[in-house]
Amino acid sequence: MIDTGSSVDFLFYYAFKRMGFTNALLKQELALLIGFAGETTYSLGSIDLAIVEFIVIDRPAPFNTILGRSWLYSMKAVSSTYHQCLKFLTPKRIETI
């Protein structure tokens, strides 16, 4: 999910495990997080993946990750909620998701 209002990039724990990562890779930096509905949870830690740091949380969600402003900025990506797509530059061309 793309969330242009999110200042943090999240990776949900079930996706983290499916990617083959182990807890040993997590930086043990616990953070208190406040969700959309005001509920609170603690992170399991963080992991650096390519160009950004993802906060790993163990909460049920219908998606694998929340890509926030830091990811969008580092990818130089442009998101369109109207067109429900994301465009970013690769070494060969502009990609659209």
Short mmCIF file of C-alpha atoms in Angstrom, two decimals:
data_model
loop_
_atom_site.label_atom_id
_atom_site.label_comp_id
_atom_site.label_asym_id
_atom_site.label_seq_id
_atom_site.Cartn_x
_atom_site.Cartn_y
_atom_site.Cartn_z
CA MET A 1 0.00 0.00 0.00
CA ILE A 2 1.21 3.49 -0.79
CA ASP A 3 0.54 6.01 2.00
CA THR A 4 1.82 9.47 1.14
CA GLY A 5 0.90 10.60 4.65
CA SER A 6 3.05 7.98 6.36
CA SER A 7 6.44 9.12 7.58
CA VAL A 8 7.52 5.50 8.20
CA ASP A 9 7.87 2.51 5.86
CA PHE A 10 6.36 -0.68 7.34
CA LEU A 11 7.00 -4.32 6.53
CA PHE A 12 4.54 -6.71 8.10
CA TYR A 13 6.06 -9.67 9.94
CA TYR A 14 4.33 -12.37 7.87
CA ALA A 15 5.84 -10.85 4.70
CA PHE A 16 9.22 -10.52 6.43
CA LYS A 17 9.17 -14.27 7.21
CA ARG A 18 7.93 -15.22 3.72
CA MET A 19 10.90 -13.30 2.27
CA GLY A 20 13.14 -15.77 4.12
CA PHE A 21 14.48 -13.32 6.70
CA THR A 22 15.21 -14.32 10.27
CA ASN A 23 14.79 -12.30 13.46
CA ALA A 24 18.60 -12.14 13.73
CA LEU A 25 18.54 -9.58 10.89
CA LEU A 26 16.33 -7.18 12.85
CA LYS A 27 17.86 -4.16 14.52
CA GLN A 28 16.30 -4.36 17.96
CA GLU A 29 14.98 -0.81 18.05
CA LEU A 30 11.53 -1.08 19.57
CA ALA A 31 9.21 1.79 18.78
CA LEU A 32 5.70 2.58 19.98
CA LEU A 33 3.42 3.05 16.98
CA ILE A 34 -0.07 4.51 16.83
CA GLY A 35 -2.34 3.08 14.12
CA PHE A 36 -5.07 4.54 11.95
CA ALA A 37 -7.80 3.97 14.53
CA GLY A 38 -5.68 5.08 17.50
CA GLU A 39 -4.61 1.56 18.54
CA THR A 40 -1.02 1.16 19.71
CA THR A 41 1.58 -1.53 19.04
CA TYR A 42 5.32 -1.95 19.40
CA SER A 43 7.58 -2.72 16.47
CA LEU A 44 9.65 -5.90 16.42
CA GLY A 45 12.63 -3.92 15.15
CA SER A 46 13.81 -2.57 11.81
CA ILE A 47 15.63 -3.85 8.73
CA ASP A 48 17.49 -2.02 5.97
CA LEU A 49 16.34 -3.16 2.55
CA ALA A 50 18.09 -1.60 -0.41
CA ILE A 51 17.47 2.11 -0.07
CA VAL A 52 15.26 2.53 3.00
CA GLU A 53 14.78 1.22 6.51
CA PHE A 54 11.56 -0.68 7.16
CA ILE A 55 9.94 -0.94 10.58
CA VAL A 56 8.75 -4.54 11.08
CA ILE A 57 5.43 -5.00 12.88
CA ASP A 58 3.43 -8.09 13.73
CA ARG A 59 -0.15 -7.01 13.00
CA PRO A 60 -2.75 -8.49 10.66
CA ALA A 61 -3.07 -6.51 7.43
CA PRO A 62 -4.43 -7.07 3.93
CA PHE A 63 -1.09 -6.02 2.38
CA ASN A 64 2.62 -6.84 2.83
CA THR A 65 4.05 -3.38 3.33
CA ILE A 66 3.18 0.28 3.68
CA LEU A 67 5.40 2.43 1.51
CA GLY A 68 5.57 5.92 2.97
CA ARG A 69 7.14 9.22 2.03
CA SER A 70 10.75 8.13 2.62
CA TRP A 71 10.44 5.24 0.13
CA LEU A 72 8.64 7.41 -2.42
CA TYR A 73 11.30 10.10 -2.07
CA SER A 74 14.26 7.72 -2.31
CA MET A 75 12.75 6.04 -5.40
CA LYS A 76 11.86 9.44 -6.90
CA ALA A 77 8.43 7.90 -7.40
CA VAL A 78 5.20 9.64 -8.31
CA SER A 79 1.95 8.14 -7.06
CA SER A 80 -1.52 8.81 -8.39
CA THR A 81 -4.51 7.88 -6.26
CA TYR A 82 -6.83 8.79 -9.13
CA HIS A 83 -5.12 6.38 -11.53
CA GLN A 84 -4.18 3.93 -8.75
CA CYS A 85 -0.63 3.60 -10.02
CA LEU A 86 2.93 4.45 -9.16
CA LYS A 87 5.64 5.57 -11.59
CA PHE A 88 9.38 5.62 -11.00
CA LEU A 89 12.55 5.80 -13.07
CA THR A 90 14.75 2.72 -13.60
CA PRO A 91 18.11 2.69 -15.39
CA LYS A 92 16.35 1.76 -18.66
CA ARG A 93 12.90 3.36 -18.55
CA ILE A 94 9.98 4.62 -16.48
CA GLU A 95 8.20 1.76 -14.69
CA THR A 96 4.51 1.82 -13.82
CA ILE A 97 2.95 -0.32 -11.12
#
